[in-house]
Amino acid sequence: MWSVDEVVEAVRGVPFRVERRVFPDISTDSRDIKEGELFVPITGKTFDGHLFIGAAYERSHGGALCEKGRKDILDGVDGAKGTVILVEDTTQALLDLAHYKRVRTKGTFIALTGSNGKTTTKEILVRIIGGAHPVHYNEKNYNNLIGVSKSILSIKGSPEFFVFELGTNSRGEIRQLAEVTEPDVALITNINPSHLQGLGDLEGVLEEKLDLFRLTKEGGKVMVNADDPHLLPRYRDKGHDLRTFGIVNEADFRLTVDEDLGWDGYVFTIDFLGDSVKAKTSLLGRHNLYNILSASSIAYVAGIDTMHIGEAVESFPPYGMRFRPVKSSKGYIIVDDSYNANPSSMEWAVSTLSGLPCPGKRFAIVGDMKELGEKTSYYHKELGRFLKKSGVDQIMLIGDEVKEAFTELDDGRARLFESKPSLIDYAKKLLSDGDVVLVKGSRTAKMEEIVEALI
């Protein structure tokens, strides 16, 4: 419940018209706004939520925020009635409303970011904490300025823990998200080339992600990946309780693989400074071991019992489009890793594919890696060279950027396709019982369409 006075205080706004003085909730979508809710019209490069202020009021009979520079629209929109509060920027106002709620909410706020593994780490962590305590979190990968703000504003009841995945594709977004969430516990999974179009280079990625640590509460817990070559050397103590985690290097929390079970996953032990847990996971790939370790480390410092950590990890299944094996009707296995791709995640996926048992042949269907900016050609050529050295028997490429990878694959194992239907037809004729095929590419490539066709 929000009063007009609370909204005005939170957004530093100016009341333009006051009819309704209390709002049960806040909405950014005029299509599903509920009775009495306050509408926040978000603007972007290709849309302007102010155009829907009238429609929102017709459904809610509540009120709206409006940018001062768009005040003229209030006269021209049929039904633009109700309470209206003027602000400088509606997106910033949404962030301000979220922060206003955050500082008035009791509980432990956990925030995590990184180039790879954010969503899986968050989902594992929520599984661990949620089995012992009430937990609120941003669902799916709603990790941008709008998604995180709406998630905070949707908090109901009295959860003890709050878990937020923070994403970025341009400079300054992690700072804004960290200012809103004010985390008590923070973790950066890793630093790798990703979103270079908006962040410039690897240094830009590092600087952007480190803003999470810089804005973690003084005295808060900071979790640093000891195996990442970029993080520890650049971490600057801000009065935090620092903990490290790793698989290769010495760390406070360390994971050791006891048994590689192939397609059945791993048996592993995590040592928390002498307090250890042994468990099994069905997740595949070394990258997922880091996701498990990251989530388990946060859970441990949050006070979750090690036995519960182990049980929760064991119950977490492969999910979504993140290195999930699927048996096709013809007997071959499709490894669906179609959710997204950047240079490091592509190499991890191919390496894992090369190491898994395979009675037949190994295939890789590879799409473009997006948002690499000026380094697009470089990283796709690197991918081509990596694929050439891999244990993959045949490679199918689709997209504009992967043409650069194709130029490096001159040994007859690769084929470039202009369309998905032609690739799918070719793959169906080639794949047979006992084969394994990895499907991976950036989100915009929609590689899941290939997965669905091959099942």
Coordinates of C-alpha atoms in Angstrom, one line a residue:
M1 CA 0.0 0.0 0.0
W2 CA 1.3 3.4 -1.0
S3 CA 0.1 6.8 0.0
V4 CA 0.4 9.9 -2.2
D5 CA 2.8 11.4 0.3
E6 CA 5.0 8.3 0.3
V7 CA 5.2 8.3 -3.5
V8 CA 6.0 12.0 -3.6
E9 CA 8.8 11.5 -1.0
A10 CA 10.2 8.5 -2.8
V11 CA 10.4 10.0 -6.3
R12 CA 10.9 13.6 -5.2
G13 CA 7.9 14.4 -7.3
V14 CA 5.4 17.3 -7.6
P15 CA 1.7 16.5 -7.3
F16 CA -0.1 17.8 -10.4
R17 CA -3.5 16.5 -9.5
V18 CA -4.6 14.5 -6.5
E19 CA -7.9 12.5 -6.5
R20 CA -7.0 9.1 -5.1
R21 CA -4.6 9.3 -2.1
V22 CA -3.8 5.6 -1.6
F23 CA -2.6 3.0 -4.1
P24 CA -2.6 -0.8 -3.4
D25 CA 0.3 -1.4 -5.7
I26 CA 2.4 -0.1 -8.6
S27 CA 2.3 -1.2 -12.2
T28 CA 4.3 -0.5 -15.4
D29 CA 1.9 -2.3 -17.7
S30 CA -1.4 -0.6 -18.7
R31 CA -2.7 -4.0 -20.0
D32 CA -2.9 -5.8 -16.7
I33 CA -3.0 -2.9 -14.2
K34 CA -5.4 -3.6 -11.3
E35 CA -8.0 -1.4 -9.6
G36 CA -6.5 1.6 -7.8
E37 CA -2.9 0.9 -8.8
L38 CA -0.4 3.7 -9.7
F39 CA 0.9 3.5 -13.3
V40 CA 4.6 4.2 -14.0
P41 CA 4.9 4.9 -17.7
I42 CA 8.4 3.6 -18.8
T43 CA 10.0 5.1 -21.9
G44 CA 12.5 3.5 -24.2
K45 CA 14.1 3.9 -27.6
T46 CA 11.1 2.6 -29.4
F47 CA 8.2 3.1 -27.0
D48 CA 6.7 5.7 -24.7
G49 CA 4.5 4.5 -21.8
H50 CA 3.1 8.0 -21.5
L51 CA 0.9 7.2 -24.4
F52 CA -0.9 4.6 -22.3
I53 CA -1.6 6.8 -19.2
G54 CA -5.3 7.2 -20.3
A55 CA -5.7 3.4 -20.9
A56 CA -4.2 2.7 -17.5
Y57 CA -6.6 5.0 -15.8
E58 CA -9.6 3.5 -17.5
R59 CA -8.7 0.1 -16.1
S60 CA -7.4 1.2 -12.6
H61 CA -9.1 4.5 -11.7
G62 CA -5.9 5.1 -9.8
G63 CA -3.1 7.4 -10.8
A64 CA 0.1 7.8 -12.7
L65 CA 3.5 9.3 -12.7
C66 CA 4.4 11.6 -15.6
E67 CA 7.6 13.2 -16.7
K68 CA 7.6 17.0 -16.5
G69 CA 8.7 17.2 -20.1
R70 CA 5.6 15.1 -21.2
K71 CA 3.0 17.0 -19.2
D72 CA 1.4 18.2 -22.4
I73 CA 0.2 14.6 -23.0
L74 CA -2.2 14.9 -20.0
D75 CA -4.4 17.3 -21.9
G76 CA -4.5 15.2 -25.1
V77 CA -5.1 11.8 -23.7
D78 CA -8.7 10.7 -23.3
G79 CA -9.2 9.4 -19.8
A80 CA -5.9 10.8 -18.4
K81 CA -7.5 11.5 -15.0
G82 CA -6.9 10.5 -11.5
T83 CA -3.9 11.4 -9.4
V84 CA -0.8 12.5 -11.4
I85 CA 2.6 13.1 -9.9
L86 CA 5.3 14.8 -12.0
V87 CA 8.9 13.5 -12.0
E88 CA 12.0 14.2 -14.0
D89 CA 12.4 10.7 -15.3
T90 CA 10.0 7.8 -14.9
T91 CA 12.6 5.0 -15.1
Q92 CA 14.6 6.7 -12.3
A93 CA 11.3 7.1 -10.4
L94 CA 10.7 3.4 -10.6
L95 CA 14.2 2.8 -9.2
D96 CA 13.5 5.3 -6.4
L97 CA 10.2 3.6 -5.5
A98 CA 12.0 0.3 -5.3
H99 CA 14.8 1.7 -3.1
Y100 CA 12.2 3.3 -0.9
K101 CA 10.7 -0.1 -0.3
R102 CA 14.0 -1.8 0.0
V103 CA 15.3 0.3 2.9
R104 CA 12.0 -0.2 4.8
T105 CA 12.1 -4.0 4.3
K106 CA 13.8 -6.2 7.0
G107 CA 15.8 -9.2 6.0
T108 CA 19.0 -10.3 4.3
F109 CA 19.5 -8.9 0.8
I110 CA 21.8 -10.9 -1.5
A111 CA 22.9 -9.7 -4.9
L112 CA 25.0 -11.5 -7.5
T113 CA 26.3 -10.6 -10.9
G114 CA 29.0 -11.9 -13.3
S115 CA 29.7 -12.7 -17.0
N116 CA 28.4 -16.3 -16.8
G117 CA 26.3 -18.4 -14.5
K118 CA 24.2 -15.7 -12.9
T119 CA 20.8 -17.2 -13.4
T120 CA 21.8 -20.8 -12.6
T121 CA 23.6 -19.7 -9.5
K122 CA 20.6 -17.7 -8.4
E123 CA 18.2 -20.6 -9.0
I124 CA 20.4 -23.0 -7.1
L125 CA 20.7 -20.5 -4.2
V126 CA 16.9 -20.0 -4.1
R127 CA 16.5 -23.8 -4.0
I128 CA 18.9 -24.0 -1.0
I129 CA 17.5 -21.1 1.0
G130 CA 13.9 -21.7 0.1
G131 CA 13.9 -25.1 1.6
A132 CA 14.7 -23.6 5.0
H133 CA 13.5 -20.0 5.0
P134 CA 11.0 -17.8 3.2
V135 CA 12.8 -16.2 0.2
H136 CA 11.9 -13.6 -2.4
Y137 CA 13.8 -13.4 -5.7
N138 CA 13.6 -12.0 -9.2
E139 CA 12.2 -14.7 -11.4
K140 CA 13.7 -16.0 -14.6
N141 CA 16.4 -13.5 -15.7
Y142 CA 14.5 -10.3 -15.0
N143 CA 17.8 -8.7 -14.0
N144 CA 17.8 -5.3 -15.5
L145 CA 16.8 -1.9 -14.0
I146 CA 13.1 -2.5 -14.7
G147 CA 13.0 -6.2 -13.7
V148 CA 14.8 -5.8 -10.4
S149 CA 12.8 -2.7 -9.4
K150 CA 9.5 -4.5 -10.2
S151 CA 10.7 -7.5 -8.2
I152 CA 11.4 -5.4 -5.1
L153 CA 8.1 -3.7 -5.5
S154 CA 6.3 -7.0 -5.6
I155 CA 7.6 -8.2 -2.2
K156 CA 4.7 -9.5 -0.1
G157 CA 4.6 -10.9 3.4
S158 CA 7.8 -11.2 5.5
P159 CA 10.5 -13.2 3.7
E160 CA 13.7 -13.5 5.6
F161 CA 16.0 -13.6 2.5
F162 CA 15.9 -11.7 -0.8
V163 CA 18.0 -12.8 -3.8
F164 CA 18.6 -10.6 -6.8
E165 CA 20.5 -11.4 -10.0
L166 CA 21.9 -8.2 -11.4
G167 CA 22.5 -7.9 -15.2
T168 CA 24.0 -5.2 -17.4
N169 CA 24.8 -4.4 -21.0
S170 CA 25.9 -0.8 -20.5
R171 CA 28.1 1.1 -18.1
G172 CA 26.5 2.2 -14.9
E173 CA 23.7 -0.3 -14.6
I174 CA 25.3 -2.4 -11.9
R175 CA 25.9 0.7 -9.9
Q176 CA 22.2 1.7 -10.2
L177 CA 21.1 -1.8 -9.3
A178 CA 23.4 -2.0 -6.3
E179 CA 22.2 1.3 -5.1
V180 CA 18.6 0.1 -5.2
T181 CA 19.2 -3.3 -3.6
E182 CA 21.9 -2.2 -1.0
P183 CA 23.1 -5.9 -0.6
D184 CA 24.2 -7.4 2.7
V185 CA 25.9 -10.2 0.7
A186 CA 27.4 -9.9 -2.7
L187 CA 29.0 -12.3 -5.2
I188 CA 30.6 -11.9 -8.6
T189 CA 30.6 -15.3 -10.4
N190 CA 33.4 -14.5 -12.9
I191 CA 34.7 -11.9 -15.4
N192 CA 34.7 -12.8 -19.1
P193 CA 34.2 -11.1 -22.4
S194 CA 30.5 -10.3 -22.5
H195 CA 28.3 -7.3 -23.6
L196 CA 31.4 -5.6 -25.0
Q197 CA 29.2 -3.5 -27.3
G198 CA 28.1 -1.6 -24.2
L199 CA 31.0 -2.1 -21.9
G200 CA 33.9 -1.7 -24.3
D201 CA 36.4 -4.3 -23.3
L202 CA 37.3 -6.8 -20.6
E203 CA 38.5 -3.9 -18.3
G204 CA 35.1 -2.3 -18.8
V205 CA 33.3 -5.5 -17.9
L206 CA 35.5 -5.8 -14.7
E207 CA 34.9 -2.2 -13.7
E208 CA 31.1 -2.5 -14.2
K209 CA 30.9 -5.7 -12.2
L210 CA 33.1 -4.4 -9.4
D211 CA 30.5 -1.7 -8.7
L212 CA 28.5 -4.4 -6.9
F213 CA 31.3 -4.8 -4.3
R214 CA 31.8 -1.1 -4.0
L215 CA 28.2 -0.6 -3.0
T216 CA 27.8 -3.6 -0.8
K217 CA 26.9 -2.4 2.8
E218 CA 29.9 -1.7 5.0
G219 CA 30.4 -4.8 7.2
G220 CA 28.5 -6.9 4.5
K221 CA 29.8 -10.2 3.1
V222 CA 31.7 -10.2 -0.2
M223 CA 32.3 -13.5 -2.1
V224 CA 35.2 -13.5 -4.5
N225 CA 36.0 -16.2 -7.0
A226 CA 39.6 -17.1 -6.2
D227 CA 40.0 -18.9 -9.6
D228 CA 39.2 -15.8 -11.6
P229 CA 42.4 -13.9 -12.5
H230 CA 40.7 -10.5 -12.5
L231 CA 38.8 -10.2 -9.3
L232 CA 41.1 -10.6 -6.3
P233 CA 43.9 -8.4 -7.6
R234 CA 41.3 -5.6 -8.1
Y235 CA 39.2 -6.0 -5.0
R236 CA 39.6 -3.0 -2.6
D237 CA 38.5 -3.6 1.0
K238 CA 35.6 -1.4 1.9
G239 CA 35.2 -2.8 5.4
H240 CA 33.6 -6.0 4.1
D241 CA 33.8 -9.6 5.4
L242 CA 35.7 -11.1 2.5
R243 CA 35.3 -14.8 1.6
T244 CA 36.9 -16.6 -1.3
F245 CA 35.7 -19.7 -3.2
G246 CA 37.3 -21.8 -5.8
I247 CA 38.1 -25.2 -7.3
V248 CA 41.7 -24.7 -8.5
N249 CA 43.3 -22.2 -6.2
E250 CA 43.4 -22.0 -2.4
A251 CA 40.2 -20.5 -1.1
D252 CA 38.0 -20.3 2.0
F253 CA 35.4 -22.4 0.4
R254 CA 36.7 -25.1 -2.0
L255 CA 35.0 -27.7 -4.1
T256 CA 36.8 -31.0 -5.0
V257 CA 35.4 -33.5 -7.5
D258 CA 35.4 -37.0 -6.0
E259 CA 34.0 -38.8 -9.0
D260 CA 33.1 -37.8 -12.6
L261 CA 29.9 -39.8 -13.5
G262 CA 29.8 -38.7 -17.1
W263 CA 26.2 -38.1 -18.1
D264 CA 25.1 -38.6 -14.5
G265 CA 27.0 -35.6 -13.2
Y266 CA 29.5 -35.5 -10.4
V267 CA 30.1 -36.5 -6.8
F268 CA 31.9 -33.7 -5.0
T269 CA 32.8 -32.3 -1.6
I270 CA 32.7 -28.6 -0.6
D271 CA 35.0 -27.7 2.3
F272 CA 33.8 -24.6 4.2
L273 CA 37.0 -23.9 6.4
G274 CA 36.7 -27.4 7.9
D275 CA 33.0 -27.7 7.8
S276 CA 32.3 -29.9 4.7
V277 CA 29.5 -31.4 2.7
K278 CA 29.5 -34.2 0.2
A279 CA 26.8 -34.3 -2.5
K280 CA 26.0 -35.4 -6.0
T281 CA 24.7 -33.2 -8.8
S282 CA 23.1 -34.2 -12.1
L283 CA 24.3 -30.9 -13.7
L284 CA 26.9 -31.3 -16.3
G285 CA 30.1 -29.3 -16.9
R286 CA 32.8 -27.7 -14.9
H287 CA 31.0 -24.3 -15.2
N288 CA 28.0 -25.8 -13.3
L289 CA 30.3 -26.9 -10.5
Y290 CA 31.3 -23.2 -10.1
N291 CA 27.6 -22.3 -10.1
I292 CA 27.0 -24.9 -7.3
L293 CA 30.0 -23.6 -5.3
S294 CA 29.0 -20.0 -5.7
A295 CA 25.4 -20.7 -4.5
S296 CA 26.6 -23.0 -1.7
S297 CA 29.1 -20.4 -0.5
I298 CA 26.5 -17.7 -0.2
A299 CA 24.1 -20.1 1.6
Y300 CA 26.8 -21.0 4.1
V301 CA 27.7 -17.5 5.0
A302 CA 23.9 -16.8 5.3
G303 CA 23.7 -19.4 8.0
I304 CA 22.3 -22.4 6.1
D305 CA 23.2 -25.8 7.5
T306 CA 25.7 -27.8 5.3
M307 CA 23.5 -30.9 5.3
H308 CA 20.6 -28.9 3.9
I309 CA 22.9 -27.3 1.3
G310 CA 23.9 -30.8 0.1
E311 CA 20.3 -32.0 0.0
A312 CA 19.1 -29.0 -1.9
V313 CA 21.9 -29.2 -4.5
E314 CA 21.2 -32.8 -5.1
S315 CA 17.5 -32.0 -5.8
F316 CA 18.3 -29.3 -8.4
P317 CA 17.8 -30.7 -11.9
P318 CA 19.2 -29.5 -15.3
Y319 CA 16.7 -26.9 -16.5
G320 CA 15.8 -24.4 -19.2
M321 CA 18.1 -24.1 -22.1
R322 CA 21.3 -24.3 -20.0
F323 CA 23.3 -27.4 -21.0
R324 CA 20.3 -29.7 -20.5
P325 CA 20.6 -33.1 -22.2
V326 CA 17.5 -34.2 -24.1
K327 CA 17.0 -37.7 -25.7
S328 CA 15.6 -37.4 -29.2
S329 CA 13.1 -39.8 -30.7
K330 CA 15.8 -41.2 -32.9
G331 CA 18.1 -42.0 -29.9
Y332 CA 20.7 -39.3 -30.2
I333 CA 21.2 -36.8 -27.3
I334 CA 20.7 -33.1 -27.8
V335 CA 22.6 -30.9 -25.3
D336 CA 20.3 -27.8 -25.2
D337 CA 22.6 -24.9 -24.3
S338 CA 20.6 -22.5 -26.5
Y339 CA 19.8 -19.8 -23.9
N340 CA 22.8 -17.6 -24.6
A341 CA 26.5 -17.5 -25.6
N342 CA 29.7 -15.5 -25.2
P343 CA 33.3 -16.6 -25.9
S344 CA 33.9 -18.2 -22.5
S345 CA 30.6 -20.0 -22.2
M346 CA 31.0 -21.3 -25.7
E347 CA 34.4 -22.7 -24.9
W348 CA 33.1 -24.3 -21.7
A349 CA 30.2 -25.9 -23.5
V350 CA 32.4 -27.4 -26.3
S351 CA 35.0 -28.6 -23.8
T352 CA 32.3 -30.3 -21.8
L353 CA 30.9 -31.9 -24.9
S354 CA 34.3 -33.2 -25.9
G355 CA 34.7 -34.9 -22.5
L356 CA 31.4 -36.6 -22.2
P357 CA 31.0 -40.3 -23.1
C358 CA 29.8 -40.7 -26.7
P359 CA 29.4 -44.1 -28.4
G360 CA 28.7 -42.3 -31.7
K361 CA 29.8 -38.9 -33.1
R362 CA 29.9 -35.5 -31.5
F363 CA 28.3 -32.6 -33.3
A364 CA 28.1 -28.9 -32.5
I365 CA 25.5 -26.6 -33.9
V366 CA 26.8 -23.1 -33.3
G367 CA 25.1 -19.7 -33.7
D368 CA 26.3 -16.1 -33.4
M369 CA 27.7 -14.6 -30.2
K370 CA 26.2 -11.1 -29.9
E371 CA 27.1 -7.8 -28.2
L372 CA 30.9 -8.2 -28.7
G373 CA 31.3 -4.8 -30.3
E374 CA 34.5 -4.1 -32.1
K375 CA 35.8 -7.5 -30.9
T376 CA 33.1 -9.5 -32.8
S377 CA 35.4 -10.7 -35.6
Y378 CA 38.2 -11.4 -33.3
Y379 CA 36.2 -13.6 -30.9
H380 CA 34.5 -15.5 -33.7
K381 CA 37.8 -16.3 -35.3
E382 CA 39.0 -17.5 -31.9
L383 CA 36.0 -19.7 -31.6
G384 CA 36.8 -21.2 -35.0
R385 CA 40.3 -22.0 -33.9
F386 CA 39.0 -23.5 -30.6
L387 CA 36.5 -25.7 -32.4
K388 CA 39.2 -26.9 -34.8
K389 CA 41.3 -28.1 -31.8
S390 CA 38.3 -29.7 -30.1
G391 CA 37.1 -33.3 -30.1
V392 CA 33.9 -32.4 -32.1
D393 CA 33.5 -34.6 -35.2
Q394 CA 31.3 -32.2 -37.2
I395 CA 30.4 -28.5 -36.8
M396 CA 27.3 -26.8 -38.3
L397 CA 27.3 -23.0 -38.2
I398 CA 24.5 -20.5 -38.8
G399 CA 24.5 -16.7 -38.6
D400 CA 26.4 -13.7 -39.9
E401 CA 29.1 -13.5 -37.3
V402 CA 30.0 -17.2 -37.3
K403 CA 31.2 -16.8 -40.8
E404 CA 34.4 -15.6 -39.3
A405 CA 34.7 -18.8 -37.3
F406 CA 34.1 -20.8 -40.5
T407 CA 37.1 -19.2 -42.1
E408 CA 39.3 -20.9 -39.4
L409 CA 37.7 -24.3 -40.0
D410 CA 39.5 -25.6 -43.1
D411 CA 39.7 -29.3 -42.3
G412 CA 36.4 -30.3 -43.8
R413 CA 34.6 -30.7 -40.5
A414 CA 32.5 -27.5 -40.7
R415 CA 29.5 -26.5 -42.8
L416 CA 27.9 -23.0 -43.0
F417 CA 24.2 -22.7 -43.4
E418 CA 22.1 -19.7 -44.6
S419 CA 18.9 -20.8 -42.9
K420 CA 17.6 -22.9 -40.0
P421 CA 15.4 -25.1 -42.2
S422 CA 18.4 -26.1 -44.3
L423 CA 20.5 -26.8 -41.3
I424 CA 17.7 -28.8 -39.6
D425 CA 17.2 -30.9 -42.7
Y426 CA 20.9 -31.6 -43.0
A427 CA 21.3 -32.5 -39.2
K428 CA 18.3 -34.8 -39.3
K429 CA 19.9 -36.8 -42.1
L430 CA 23.2 -37.0 -40.3
L431 CA 22.3 -37.6 -36.7
S432 CA 21.7 -41.2 -35.5
D433 CA 21.4 -43.3 -32.4
G434 CA 24.4 -42.8 -30.1
D435 CA 25.4 -39.4 -31.4
V436 CA 25.5 -36.2 -29.2
V437 CA 24.8 -32.8 -30.6
L438 CA 25.4 -29.5 -28.8
V439 CA 23.2 -26.5 -29.7
K440 CA 24.4 -23.1 -28.6
G441 CA 24.2 -19.4 -29.6
S442 CA 23.2 -16.0 -28.3
R443 CA 19.6 -15.3 -27.2
T444 CA 18.7 -13.4 -30.3
A445 CA 19.7 -16.3 -32.5
K446 CA 16.8 -18.4 -31.0
M447 CA 18.7 -21.6 -31.3
E448 CA 16.0 -23.3 -29.3
E449 CA 14.0 -23.5 -32.5
I450 CA 16.7 -25.9 -33.8
V451 CA 16.5 -28.0 -30.6
E452 CA 12.7 -28.3 -30.9
A453 CA 13.0 -29.4 -34.5
L454 CA 15.6 -32.1 -33.7
I455 CA 13.7 -33.6 -30.8

